[in-house]
Structures are given as C-alpha cells and as structure tokens.
C-alpha cells in the first residue's frame, strides 16, 4: 500500500524562513506585498523575482512593492488565503482558490505550453512503463503544486496506476528537492515542471547527465497574477503596465529569461475555468487536494 511521506531533500537550515525586499520605501508611500508561490527555494526565488520588483518600483508612483518569499507551499497557502499579500503570483490551483478570499485575476504567465508536468527518472533506471512504478517512491514538491504534482499524478492515474495504493508519494517541499531526490536515488521518479527543470540543469549539469524526462503531461493554463480587491486601481494599472511590457526592453527581457518565460499577459477570472474543471475531476477520481492530516514540511533547500 502506498504511503504519504513529508520530508525535504537537501535542507539549507541557514536560509531565512521569510525573505523580503530590503530597501525601505519613503515613509509617505504605501507598501504592497507581492507574494510568489514556491516555484523555487526562498533564496533562489528571491534572486529570480527581486529584479522584476525593482523594475516595477522604478516606474511606480504612490506606492512600492515588497517581495515576500515563503518557506513552502503550506506557508504560502496560509498567507494567500488569509489575504496577507496585495499582489501574488500563485499557481493555477491557488489562483482559483484565491478568488474566494478577496482576490481577482488581472494577468498570468504566458507560454501555457510549458505549464505541464514532467516525470523524471535516472538514466540507469529499469523503469520503462508506468506500471513499473508499482511499489516505488515518487517525489513531488507539495500536494497543492498543480503542474509538478497534480498533473503528474493525473497522468499516472490515467495510465493505470492507483497513486494512493501502488506507490509511495513523498512531498519534499520544493522543485529542487524533488529533482534532487531522484538524482540521489532517494526516489525512483520525481515530478516537476519545465521551467525549474531547465533552470536546474543549467546550474547543475551533472544532474542532466544522470536524470532524464520519462513522461510529460498535456498542458494547462499557466500561473496567475492576482490582486487583492482593496488595492487601488491606480496602483494596479501601473503594476500591470510594467509587467505586461517587460518583453519590450533589454532589461525586461533579461528578467523574463531568468524566469524561463517570454512574457506576462492580461487575464481574467474566466481564464482559469479549465483549471476549475481539472481540479473537480482530479479530486473526484484521484485524491483530495488539501490533506489536513499532513504536517507542514521542513524548510526546503
């Protein structure tokens, strides 16, 4: 029988639990918190997304954004659903749920074709078909990660695997930890999605020598941009303009390249209707998405 284990790989206990924009805005300007879901560990997320916040702040009048990273998915979920952030970049599942907590969609990441799950195995593995995973361990970032967890689990289900009985599911806290688990042999397969995988193998080319993509899922709508309903329209308009025009300057293109992204684009709540349909089918046929019995993972590396 499969079990659910919560752990992290490659823990970095020196990383602070919360990372925020260090430069303080003028006293007469309002601070708006911008929360990015755990696409990466907190340090890397800060390295990738702080340049975009700086870019926006140089063009923003009447306020300043402050980036806030979260230790892991449960921490981020709590803050988002409590209305802690003014602006947020949640995954599509979190985007849909946030609409019930005082947020609305104003944009999204483009490149929907990249919003797909990928399942990795070691190149020296004897896993050839999905049924070969029976009795094996599969690592994922978190139960609420859509592309990197739910979509791979849906793929395994569609190919004849009972993910609740046939395998051991390990939710390890971050994309990097999931990939490192299979690389180090702590899991037999690992789930993630293309942008973290591409960034990871650029930084750790030795991983690509030993790990490969075995399967990939169809794509869904990419990560959303949401804003709290209380944020003034004047601020939203300025933030939107800056984000949606990043690709029009060399500085903006460099920011997007670090995200493995070509651009952001406008979107509305209705854009995420396909995600609502997927969530309904997934919870009906595979498992509940939010599992209260799960303890919060330790801080990911």
PDB file of C-alpha atoms in Angstrom:
ATOM      1  CA  UNK A   1       0.000   0.000   0.000  1.00  0.00           C
ATOM      2  CA  UNK A   2       1.292   3.443  -0.868  1.00  0.00           C
ATOM      3  CA  UNK A   3       2.044   5.911   1.868  1.00  0.00           C
ATOM      4  CA  UNK A   4       2.359   9.669   2.025  1.00  0.00           C
ATOM      5  CA  UNK A   5       5.634  10.916   3.445  1.00  0.00           C
ATOM      6  CA  UNK A   6       6.529  14.545   4.049  1.00  0.00           C
ATOM      7  CA  UNK A   7      10.200  15.425   4.011  1.00  0.00           C
ATOM      8  CA  UNK A   8      12.647  17.708   2.332  1.00  0.00           C
ATOM      9  CA  UNK A   9      15.796  16.925   0.426  1.00  0.00           C
ATOM     10  CA  UNK A  10      18.982  18.959   0.678  1.00  0.00           C
ATOM     11  CA  UNK A  11      17.852  21.142   3.542  1.00  0.00           C
ATOM     12  CA  UNK A  12      19.533  24.517   3.974  1.00  0.00           C
ATOM     13  CA  UNK A  13      18.948  25.496   7.577  1.00  0.00           C
ATOM     14  CA  UNK A  14      20.818  28.755   7.037  1.00  0.00           C
ATOM     15  CA  UNK A  15      18.108  30.132   4.729  1.00  0.00           C
ATOM     16  CA  UNK A  16      15.748  32.560   6.487  1.00  0.00           C
ATOM     17  CA  UNK A  17      12.118  31.456   6.648  1.00  0.00           C
ATOM     18  CA  UNK A  18      10.903  34.686   5.046  1.00  0.00           C
ATOM     19  CA  UNK A  19      12.763  36.886   2.567  1.00  0.00           C
ATOM     20  CA  UNK A  20      11.565  40.414   1.914  1.00  0.00           C
ATOM     21  CA  UNK A  21      12.635  43.399  -0.122  1.00  0.00           C
ATOM     22  CA  UNK A  22      15.324  45.062   1.980  1.00  0.00           C
ATOM     23  CA  UNK A  23      15.159  48.695   0.768  1.00  0.00           C
ATOM     24  CA  UNK A  24      12.500  50.644   2.622  1.00  0.00           C
ATOM     25  CA  UNK A  25      10.242  52.956   0.581  1.00  0.00           C
ATOM     26  CA  UNK A  26       9.696  56.582   1.616  1.00  0.00           C
ATOM     27  CA  UNK A  27       7.525  56.955   4.693  1.00  0.00           C
ATOM     28  CA  UNK A  28       4.691  58.565   2.716  1.00  0.00           C
ATOM     29  CA  UNK A  29       4.380  55.642   0.290  1.00  0.00           C
ATOM     30  CA  UNK A  30       2.241  52.589   0.868  1.00  0.00           C
ATOM     31  CA  UNK A  31       3.939  49.179   0.774  1.00  0.00           C
ATOM     32  CA  UNK A  32       2.195  46.457  -1.237  1.00  0.00           C
ATOM     33  CA  UNK A  33       3.324  42.888  -0.566  1.00  0.00           C
ATOM     34  CA  UNK A  34       3.962  40.744  -3.650  1.00  0.00           C
ATOM     35  CA  UNK A  35       3.972  37.012  -2.854  1.00  0.00           C
ATOM     36  CA  UNK A  36       5.335  34.448  -5.310  1.00  0.00           C
ATOM     37  CA  UNK A  37       4.425  30.819  -4.699  1.00  0.00           C
ATOM     38  CA  UNK A  38       7.342  28.407  -4.037  1.00  0.00           C
ATOM     39  CA  UNK A  39       8.499  27.910  -7.616  1.00  0.00           C
ATOM     40  CA  UNK A  40      11.986  27.662  -6.095  1.00  0.00           C
ATOM     41  CA  UNK A  41      13.565  27.597  -2.670  1.00  0.00           C
ATOM     42  CA  UNK A  42      13.335  31.015  -0.957  1.00  0.00           C
ATOM     43  CA  UNK A  43      16.851  32.192  -1.817  1.00  0.00           C
ATOM     44  CA  UNK A  44      16.611  31.315  -5.498  1.00  0.00           C
ATOM     45  CA  UNK A  45      13.090  32.687  -5.741  1.00  0.00           C
ATOM     46  CA  UNK A  46      14.343  35.973  -4.347  1.00  0.00           C
ATOM     47  CA  UNK A  47      17.246  36.027  -6.833  1.00  0.00           C
ATOM     48  CA  UNK A  48      14.889  35.441  -9.774  1.00  0.00           C
ATOM     49  CA  UNK A  49      11.943  37.682  -8.833  1.00  0.00           C
ATOM     50  CA  UNK A  50      13.506  40.635  -6.979  1.00  0.00           C
ATOM     51  CA  UNK A  51      14.753  42.182 -10.265  1.00  0.00           C
ATOM     52  CA  UNK A  52      11.150  42.336 -11.511  1.00  0.00           C
ATOM     53  CA  UNK A  53      10.040  44.015  -8.280  1.00  0.00           C
ATOM     54  CA  UNK A  54      12.880  46.543  -8.609  1.00  0.00           C
ATOM     55  CA  UNK A  55      11.891  47.166 -12.238  1.00  0.00           C
ATOM     56  CA  UNK A  56       8.267  47.835 -11.278  1.00  0.00           C
ATOM     57  CA  UNK A  57       9.190  50.046  -8.311  1.00  0.00           C
ATOM     58  CA  UNK A  58      11.231  52.416 -10.504  1.00  0.00           C
ATOM     59  CA  UNK A  59       8.037  53.005 -12.526  1.00  0.00           C
ATOM     60  CA  UNK A  60       5.504  53.020  -9.686  1.00  0.00           C
ATOM     61  CA  UNK A  61       4.110  56.240  -8.193  1.00  0.00           C
ATOM     62  CA  UNK A  62       2.078  56.267  -4.987  1.00  0.00           C
ATOM     63  CA  UNK A  63       3.451  53.058  -3.515  1.00  0.00           C
ATOM     64  CA  UNK A  64       6.180  50.445  -3.602  1.00  0.00           C
ATOM     65  CA  UNK A  65       6.107  46.670  -3.933  1.00  0.00           C
ATOM     66  CA  UNK A  66       7.902  44.418  -1.496  1.00  0.00           C
ATOM     67  CA  UNK A  67       8.673  40.827  -2.458  1.00  0.00           C
ATOM     68  CA  UNK A  68       7.920  38.140   0.093  1.00  0.00           C
ATOM     69  CA  UNK A  69       9.018  34.530  -0.343  1.00  0.00           C
ATOM     70  CA  UNK A  70       7.568  31.654   1.672  1.00  0.00           C
ATOM     71  CA  UNK A  71       9.292  28.616   3.141  1.00  0.00           C
ATOM     72  CA  UNK A  72       6.999  26.119   1.439  1.00  0.00           C
ATOM     73  CA  UNK A  73       3.543  25.590  -0.049  1.00  0.00           C
ATOM     74  CA  UNK A  74       1.584  25.329   3.243  1.00  0.00           C
ATOM     75  CA  UNK A  75       3.112  28.598   4.441  1.00  0.00           C
ATOM     76  CA  UNK A  76       2.311  30.346   1.170  1.00  0.00           C
ATOM     77  CA  UNK A  77      -1.224  28.943   1.053  1.00  0.00           C
ATOM     78  CA  UNK A  78      -1.992  30.227   4.541  1.00  0.00           C
ATOM     79  CA  UNK A  79      -0.785  33.730   3.727  1.00  0.00           C
ATOM     80  CA  UNK A  80      -2.546  33.905   0.375  1.00  0.00           C
ATOM     81  CA  UNK A  81      -5.863  32.609   1.664  1.00  0.00           C
ATOM     82  CA  UNK A  82      -5.655  34.929   4.699  1.00  0.00           C
ATOM     83  CA  UNK A  83      -5.316  37.915   2.357  1.00  0.00           C
ATOM     84  CA  UNK A  84      -1.776  38.677   3.517  1.00  0.00           C
ATOM     85  CA  UNK A  85      -0.498  39.592   0.036  1.00  0.00           C
ATOM     86  CA  UNK A  86      -1.658  42.573  -2.020  1.00  0.00           C
ATOM     87  CA  UNK A  87      -0.326  41.119  -5.263  1.00  0.00           C
ATOM     88  CA  UNK A  88       0.520  37.472  -5.799  1.00  0.00           C
ATOM     89  CA  UNK A  89       1.800  35.034  -8.384  1.00  0.00           C
ATOM     90  CA  UNK A  90       0.103  31.760  -7.363  1.00  0.00           C
ATOM     91  CA  UNK A  91      -0.035  28.504  -9.251  1.00  0.00           C
ATOM     92  CA  UNK A  92      -3.345  27.909 -11.097  1.00  0.00           C
ATOM     93  CA  UNK A  93      -4.858  25.870  -8.264  1.00  0.00           C
ATOM     94  CA  UNK A  94      -4.010  28.591  -5.743  1.00  0.00           C
ATOM     95  CA  UNK A  95      -5.257  31.183  -8.240  1.00  0.00           C
ATOM     96  CA  UNK A  96      -8.680  29.552  -8.385  1.00  0.00           C
ATOM     97  CA  UNK A  97      -8.937  29.227  -4.599  1.00  0.00           C
ATOM     98  CA  UNK A  98      -7.753  32.821  -4.035  1.00  0.00           C
ATOM     99  CA  UNK A  99     -10.868  34.101  -5.831  1.00  0.00           C
ATOM    100  CA  UNK A 100     -12.825  33.019  -2.748  1.00  0.00           C
ATOM    101  CA  UNK A 101     -10.510  35.050  -0.497  1.00  0.00           C
ATOM    102  CA  UNK A 102     -10.739  38.586  -1.806  1.00  0.00           C
ATOM    103  CA  UNK A 103      -8.563  38.405  -4.931  1.00  0.00           C
ATOM    104  CA  UNK A 104      -9.181  38.728  -8.649  1.00  0.00           C
ATOM    105  CA  UNK A 105      -7.092  37.718 -11.668  1.00  0.00           C
ATOM    106  CA  UNK A 106      -5.503  40.509 -13.690  1.00  0.00           C
ATOM    107  CA  UNK A 107      -2.833  38.578 -15.606  1.00  0.00           C
ATOM    108  CA  UNK A 108      -0.841  35.397 -15.997  1.00  0.00           C
ATOM    109  CA  UNK A 109       2.397  33.954 -17.215  1.00  0.00           C
ATOM    110  CA  UNK A 110       2.317  33.317 -20.961  1.00  0.00           C
ATOM    111  CA  UNK A 111       3.819  30.171 -22.532  1.00  0.00           C
ATOM    112  CA  UNK A 112       0.955  27.882 -21.495  1.00  0.00           C
ATOM    113  CA  UNK A 113       2.640  25.074 -23.438  1.00  0.00           C
ATOM    114  CA  UNK A 114       5.267  24.987 -20.666  1.00  0.00           C
ATOM    115  CA  UNK A 115       2.695  24.543 -17.931  1.00  0.00           C
ATOM    116  CA  UNK A 116       2.809  20.782 -17.951  1.00  0.00           C
ATOM    117  CA  UNK A 117       4.024  18.156 -15.560  1.00  0.00           C
ATOM    118  CA  UNK A 118       7.172  16.164 -16.247  1.00  0.00           C
ATOM    119  CA  UNK A 119       8.228  12.934 -14.575  1.00  0.00           C
ATOM    120  CA  UNK A 120      11.955  12.266 -14.228  1.00  0.00           C
ATOM    121  CA  UNK A 121      13.845   9.028 -13.738  1.00  0.00           C
ATOM    122  CA  UNK A 122      17.513   8.204 -13.551  1.00  0.00           C
ATOM    123  CA  UNK A 123      19.021   7.139 -16.873  1.00  0.00           C
ATOM    124  CA  UNK A 124      20.274   3.929 -15.281  1.00  0.00           C
ATOM    125  CA  UNK A 125      16.756   3.105 -14.026  1.00  0.00           C
ATOM    126  CA  UNK A 126      14.901  -0.002 -15.184  1.00  0.00           C
ATOM    127  CA  UNK A 127      11.592   1.897 -15.194  1.00  0.00           C
ATOM    128  CA  UNK A 128      10.180   1.768 -18.719  1.00  0.00           C
ATOM    129  CA  UNK A 129       6.390   1.895 -18.369  1.00  0.00           C
ATOM    130  CA  UNK A 130       4.092   3.494 -15.808  1.00  0.00           C
ATOM    131  CA  UNK A 131       3.200   0.130 -14.201  1.00  0.00           C
ATOM    132  CA  UNK A 132       6.929  -0.321 -13.486  1.00  0.00           C
ATOM    133  CA  UNK A 133       6.469   2.303 -10.748  1.00  0.00           C
ATOM    134  CA  UNK A 134       4.355  -0.039  -8.624  1.00  0.00           C
ATOM    135  CA  UNK A 135       5.974  -0.409  -5.237  1.00  0.00           C
ATOM    136  CA  UNK A 136       8.310   2.528  -5.969  1.00  0.00           C
ATOM    137  CA  UNK A 137       8.793   6.001  -4.471  1.00  0.00           C
ATOM    138  CA  UNK A 138       7.827   9.167  -6.345  1.00  0.00           C
ATOM    139  CA  UNK A 139       8.835  12.629  -5.100  1.00  0.00           C
ATOM    140  CA  UNK A 140       6.878  15.870  -5.619  1.00  0.00           C
ATOM    141  CA  UNK A 141       7.191  19.448  -4.328  1.00  0.00           C
ATOM    142  CA  UNK A 142       3.831  19.603  -2.498  1.00  0.00           C
ATOM    143  CA  UNK A 143       0.254  18.248  -2.628  1.00  0.00           C
ATOM    144  CA  UNK A 144      -1.061  21.597  -3.928  1.00  0.00           C
ATOM    145  CA  UNK A 145       1.517  22.022  -6.720  1.00  0.00           C
ATOM    146  CA  UNK A 146      -0.554  21.772  -9.885  1.00  0.00           C
ATOM    147  CA  UNK A 147       1.885  21.230 -12.757  1.00  0.00           C
ATOM    148  CA  UNK A 148       4.516  19.488 -10.631  1.00  0.00           C
ATOM    149  CA  UNK A 149       2.263  17.229  -8.551  1.00  0.00           C
ATOM    150  CA  UNK A 150      -1.388  17.017  -9.527  1.00  0.00           C
ATOM    151  CA  UNK A 151      -0.866  16.809 -13.274  1.00  0.00           C
ATOM    152  CA  UNK A 152       1.783  14.047 -12.978  1.00  0.00           C
ATOM    153  CA  UNK A 153      -0.457  12.146 -10.552  1.00  0.00           C
ATOM    154  CA  UNK A 154      -3.359  12.505 -13.001  1.00  0.00           C
ATOM    155  CA  UNK A 155      -1.085  11.183 -15.755  1.00  0.00           C
ATOM    156  CA  UNK A 156      -0.115   8.156 -13.652  1.00  0.00           C
ATOM    157  CA  UNK A 157      -3.774   7.541 -12.812  1.00  0.00           C
ATOM    158  CA  UNK A 158      -4.746   7.708 -16.476  1.00  0.00           C
ATOM    159  CA  UNK A 159      -2.047   5.159 -17.272  1.00  0.00           C
ATOM    160  CA  UNK A 160      -3.307   2.586 -14.819  1.00  0.00           C
ATOM    161  CA  UNK A 161      -1.617   3.448 -11.518  1.00  0.00           C
ATOM    162  CA  UNK A 162      -3.512   3.866  -8.257  1.00  0.00           C
ATOM    163  CA  UNK A 163      -1.413   6.618  -6.733  1.00  0.00           C
ATOM    164  CA  UNK A 164      -2.957   6.030  -3.302  1.00  0.00           C
ATOM    165  CA  UNK A 165      -2.132   2.309  -3.214  1.00  0.00           C
ATOM    166  CA  UNK A 166       0.547   1.434  -5.758  1.00  0.00           C
ATOM    167  CA  UNK A 167       3.312   3.938  -4.928  1.00  0.00           C
ATOM    168  CA  UNK A 168       4.797   5.880  -2.031  1.00  0.00           C
ATOM    169  CA  UNK A 169       4.253   9.605  -2.510  1.00  0.00           C
ATOM    170  CA  UNK A 170       6.848  11.918  -0.978  1.00  0.00           C
ATOM    171  CA  UNK A 171       6.096  15.630  -0.824  1.00  0.00           C
ATOM    172  CA  UNK A 172       9.518  17.158  -0.317  1.00  0.00           C
ATOM    173  CA  UNK A 173       8.872  20.898  -0.182  1.00  0.00           C
ATOM    174  CA  UNK A 174      10.402  22.366  -3.345  1.00  0.00           C
ATOM    175  CA  UNK A 175      11.017  21.734  -7.032  1.00  0.00           C
ATOM    176  CA  UNK A 176      14.764  21.447  -6.417  1.00  0.00           C
ATOM    177  CA  UNK A 177      14.287  18.914  -3.633  1.00  0.00           C
ATOM    178  CA  UNK A 178      12.010  16.781  -5.802  1.00  0.00           C
ATOM    179  CA  UNK A 179      14.611  16.661  -8.580  1.00  0.00           C
ATOM    180  CA  UNK A 180      17.497  16.056  -6.204  1.00  0.00           C
ATOM    181  CA  UNK A 181      15.641  13.126  -4.627  1.00  0.00           C
ATOM    182  CA  UNK A 182      15.631  11.168  -7.873  1.00  0.00           C
ATOM    183  CA  UNK A 183      19.167  12.238  -8.730  1.00  0.00           C
ATOM    184  CA  UNK A 184      20.420  10.994  -5.344  1.00  0.00           C
ATOM    185  CA  UNK A 185      18.384   7.788  -5.564  1.00  0.00           C
ATOM    186  CA  UNK A 186      16.073   8.691  -2.670  1.00  0.00           C
ATOM    187  CA  UNK A 187      13.102   8.329  -5.001  1.00  0.00           C
ATOM    188  CA  UNK A 188      12.602   6.220  -8.111  1.00  0.00           C
ATOM    189  CA  UNK A 189      10.898   9.021 -10.020  1.00  0.00           C
ATOM    190  CA  UNK A 190      10.427  12.753  -9.484  1.00  0.00           C
ATOM    191  CA  UNK A 191       7.758  15.160 -10.645  1.00  0.00           C
ATOM    192  CA  UNK A 192       8.359  18.792 -11.557  1.00  0.00           C
ATOM    193  CA  UNK A 193       7.595  21.104 -14.495  1.00  0.00           C
ATOM    194  CA  UNK A 194       9.734  22.520 -17.344  1.00  0.00           C
ATOM    195  CA  UNK A 195      10.972  25.953 -16.113  1.00  0.00           C
ATOM    196  CA  UNK A 196      12.518  24.663 -12.845  1.00  0.00           C
ATOM    197  CA  UNK A 197      13.946  21.663 -14.696  1.00  0.00           C
ATOM    198  CA  UNK A 198      15.564  23.841 -17.374  1.00  0.00           C
ATOM    199  CA  UNK A 199      16.973  26.239 -14.783  1.00  0.00           C
ATOM    200  CA  UNK A 200      18.186  23.375 -12.603  1.00  0.00           C
ATOM    201  CA  UNK A 201      20.141  21.575 -15.310  1.00  0.00           C
ATOM    202  CA  UNK A 202      21.802  24.837 -16.316  1.00  0.00           C
ATOM    203  CA  UNK A 203      23.085  25.224 -12.769  1.00  0.00           C
ATOM    204  CA  UNK A 204      23.658  21.515 -12.141  1.00  0.00           C
ATOM    205  CA  UNK A 205      24.666  19.975 -15.493  1.00  0.00           C
ATOM    206  CA  UNK A 206      25.798  16.825 -13.698  1.00  0.00           C
ATOM    207  CA  UNK A 207      22.133  16.127 -12.964  1.00  0.00           C
ATOM    208  CA  UNK A 208      21.219  16.114 -16.652  1.00  0.00           C
ATOM    209  CA  UNK A 209      23.895  13.505 -17.235  1.00  0.00           C
ATOM    210  CA  UNK A 210      22.132  11.063 -14.944  1.00  0.00           C
ATOM    211  CA  UNK A 211      18.452  12.092 -15.000  1.00  0.00           C
ATOM    212  CA  UNK A 212      16.035  12.314 -17.921  1.00  0.00           C
ATOM    213  CA  UNK A 213      12.417  13.202 -18.665  1.00  0.00           C
ATOM    214  CA  UNK A 214      10.497   9.949 -18.941  1.00  0.00           C
ATOM    215  CA  UNK A 215       6.944  11.250 -19.363  1.00  0.00           C
ATOM    216  CA  UNK A 216       5.207  14.605 -19.706  1.00  0.00           C
ATOM    217  CA  UNK A 217       1.582  15.624 -19.387  1.00  0.00           C
ATOM    218  CA  UNK A 218      -0.657  17.808 -21.578  1.00  0.00           C
ATOM    219  CA  UNK A 219      -0.555  21.490 -20.633  1.00  0.00           C
ATOM    220  CA  UNK A 220      -2.960  23.702 -18.711  1.00  0.00           C
ATOM    221  CA  UNK A 221      -3.287  27.457 -18.096  1.00  0.00           C
ATOM    222  CA  UNK A 222      -0.067  28.912 -16.661  1.00  0.00           C
ATOM    223  CA  UNK A 223       0.465  30.603 -13.272  1.00  0.00           C
ATOM    224  CA  UNK A 224      -1.798  33.544 -12.488  1.00  0.00           C
ATOM    225  CA  UNK A 225      -1.301  37.115 -11.342  1.00  0.00           C
ATOM    226  CA  UNK A 226      -3.876  38.137  -8.741  1.00  0.00           C
ATOM    227  CA  UNK A 227      -4.549  41.348  -6.868  1.00  0.00           C
ATOM    228  CA  UNK A 228      -6.471  41.951  -3.653  1.00  0.00           C
ATOM    229  CA  UNK A 229      -9.751  43.747  -4.267  1.00  0.00           C
ATOM    230  CA  UNK A 230      -8.727  46.548  -1.893  1.00  0.00           C
ATOM    231  CA  UNK A 231      -5.704  47.630  -3.963  1.00  0.00           C
ATOM    232  CA  UNK A 232      -6.371  50.997  -5.681  1.00  0.00           C
ATOM    233  CA  UNK A 233      -6.923  50.853  -9.437  1.00  0.00           C
ATOM    234  CA  UNK A 234      -4.199  53.476  -9.939  1.00  0.00           C
ATOM    235  CA  UNK A 235      -1.619  51.119  -8.406  1.00  0.00           C
ATOM    236  CA  UNK A 236      -2.923  48.079 -10.284  1.00  0.00           C
ATOM    237  CA  UNK A 237      -2.779  49.905 -13.616  1.00  0.00           C
ATOM    238  CA  UNK A 238       0.855  50.905 -13.105  1.00  0.00           C
ATOM    239  CA  UNK A 239       1.919  47.424 -11.968  1.00  0.00           C
ATOM    240  CA  UNK A 240       0.049  45.813 -14.866  1.00  0.00           C
ATOM    241  CA  UNK A 241       1.619  48.127 -17.432  1.00  0.00           C
ATOM    242  CA  UNK A 242       5.133  47.433 -16.156  1.00  0.00           C
ATOM    243  CA  UNK A 243       4.669  43.652 -16.035  1.00  0.00           C
ATOM    244  CA  UNK A 244       2.941  43.335 -19.403  1.00  0.00           C
ATOM    245  CA  UNK A 245       5.677  45.336 -21.156  1.00  0.00           C
ATOM    246  CA  UNK A 246       8.736  43.611 -19.698  1.00  0.00           C
ATOM    247  CA  UNK A 247       9.499  41.972 -23.051  1.00  0.00           C
ATOM    248  CA  UNK A 248       9.824  45.384 -24.735  1.00  0.00           C
ATOM    249  CA  UNK A 249      13.177  46.282 -23.157  1.00  0.00           C
ATOM    250  CA  UNK A 250      16.527  44.538 -22.796  1.00  0.00           C
ATOM    251  CA  UNK A 251      16.309  44.860 -19.019  1.00  0.00           C
ATOM    252  CA  UNK A 252      12.863  43.279 -19.002  1.00  0.00           C
ATOM    253  CA  UNK A 253      13.915  40.507 -21.362  1.00  0.00           C
ATOM    254  CA  UNK A 254      16.755  39.599 -19.005  1.00  0.00           C
ATOM    255  CA  UNK A 255      14.289  39.464 -16.099  1.00  0.00           C
ATOM    256  CA  UNK A 256      11.987  37.163 -18.065  1.00  0.00           C
ATOM    257  CA  UNK A 257      14.875  34.956 -19.209  1.00  0.00           C
ATOM    258  CA  UNK A 258      15.765  34.222 -15.574  1.00  0.00           C
ATOM    259  CA  UNK A 259      12.159  33.044 -15.130  1.00  0.00           C
ATOM    260  CA  UNK A 260      12.341  30.845 -18.253  1.00  0.00           C
ATOM    261  CA  UNK A 261       9.439  32.946 -19.581  1.00  0.00           C
ATOM    262  CA  UNK A 262       8.798  35.024 -22.703  1.00  0.00           C
ATOM    263  CA  UNK A 263       6.218  37.427 -21.257  1.00  0.00           C
ATOM    264  CA  UNK A 264       3.230  38.021 -18.964  1.00  0.00           C
ATOM    265  CA  UNK A 265      -0.202  38.699 -20.443  1.00  0.00           C
ATOM    266  CA  UNK A 266      -3.587  40.046 -19.286  1.00  0.00           C
ATOM    267  CA  UNK A 267      -6.129  37.530 -17.960  1.00  0.00           C
ATOM    268  CA  UNK A 268      -9.392  37.381 -16.017  1.00  0.00           C
ATOM    269  CA  UNK A 269     -11.081  35.019 -13.574  1.00  0.00           C
ATOM    270  CA  UNK A 270     -12.716  33.269 -16.536  1.00  0.00           C
ATOM    271  CA  UNK A 271      -9.284  32.375 -17.959  1.00  0.00           C
ATOM    272  CA  UNK A 272      -8.991  29.760 -15.200  1.00  0.00           C
ATOM    273  CA  UNK A 273     -12.231  27.891 -15.937  1.00  0.00           C
ATOM    274  CA  UNK A 274     -10.269  24.907 -17.427  1.00  0.00           C
ATOM    275  CA  UNK A 275      -8.324  24.708 -14.165  1.00  0.00           C
ATOM    276  CA  UNK A 276     -11.561  24.524 -12.168  1.00  0.00           C
ATOM    277  CA  UNK A 277     -12.667  21.633 -14.380  1.00  0.00           C
ATOM    278  CA  UNK A 278      -9.357  19.826 -13.899  1.00  0.00           C
ATOM    279  CA  UNK A 279      -9.481  20.273 -10.115  1.00  0.00           C
ATOM    280  CA  UNK A 280     -13.000  18.840  -9.990  1.00  0.00           C
ATOM    281  CA  UNK A 281     -12.023  15.763 -11.993  1.00  0.00           C
ATOM    282  CA  UNK A 282      -8.801  15.274 -10.049  1.00  0.00           C
ATOM    283  CA  UNK A 283     -10.500  15.409  -6.653  1.00  0.00           C
ATOM    284  CA  UNK A 284     -13.340  13.195  -7.836  1.00  0.00           C
ATOM    285  CA  UNK A 285     -11.139  10.480  -9.307  1.00  0.00           C
ATOM    286  CA  UNK A 286      -7.676  10.682  -7.725  1.00  0.00           C
ATOM    287  CA  UNK A 287      -7.486  12.287  -4.246  1.00  0.00           C
ATOM    288  CA  UNK A 288      -8.449  15.327  -2.217  1.00  0.00           C
ATOM    289  CA  UNK A 289      -6.033  18.161  -2.920  1.00  0.00           C
ATOM    290  CA  UNK A 290      -5.741  19.616   0.566  1.00  0.00           C
ATOM    291  CA  UNK A 291      -4.979  16.899   3.089  1.00  0.00           C
ATOM    292  CA  UNK A 292      -5.423  18.195   6.669  1.00  0.00           C
ATOM    293  CA  UNK A 293      -3.605  15.247   8.216  1.00  0.00           C
ATOM    294  CA  UNK A 294      -0.342  16.269   6.590  1.00  0.00           C
ATOM    295  CA  UNK A 295       2.210  18.003   8.733  1.00  0.00           C
ATOM    296  CA  UNK A 296       3.937  21.051   7.321  1.00  0.00           C
ATOM    297  CA  UNK A 297       7.218  20.126   5.573  1.00  0.00           C
ATOM    298  CA  UNK A 298      10.502  21.405   6.829  1.00  0.00           C
ATOM    299  CA  UNK A 299      12.110  24.299   5.014  1.00  0.00           C
ATOM    300  CA  UNK A 300      13.162  23.204   1.515  1.00  0.00           C
ATOM    301  CA  UNK A 301      16.579  23.695   0.053  1.00  0.00           C
TER     302      UNK A 301
END
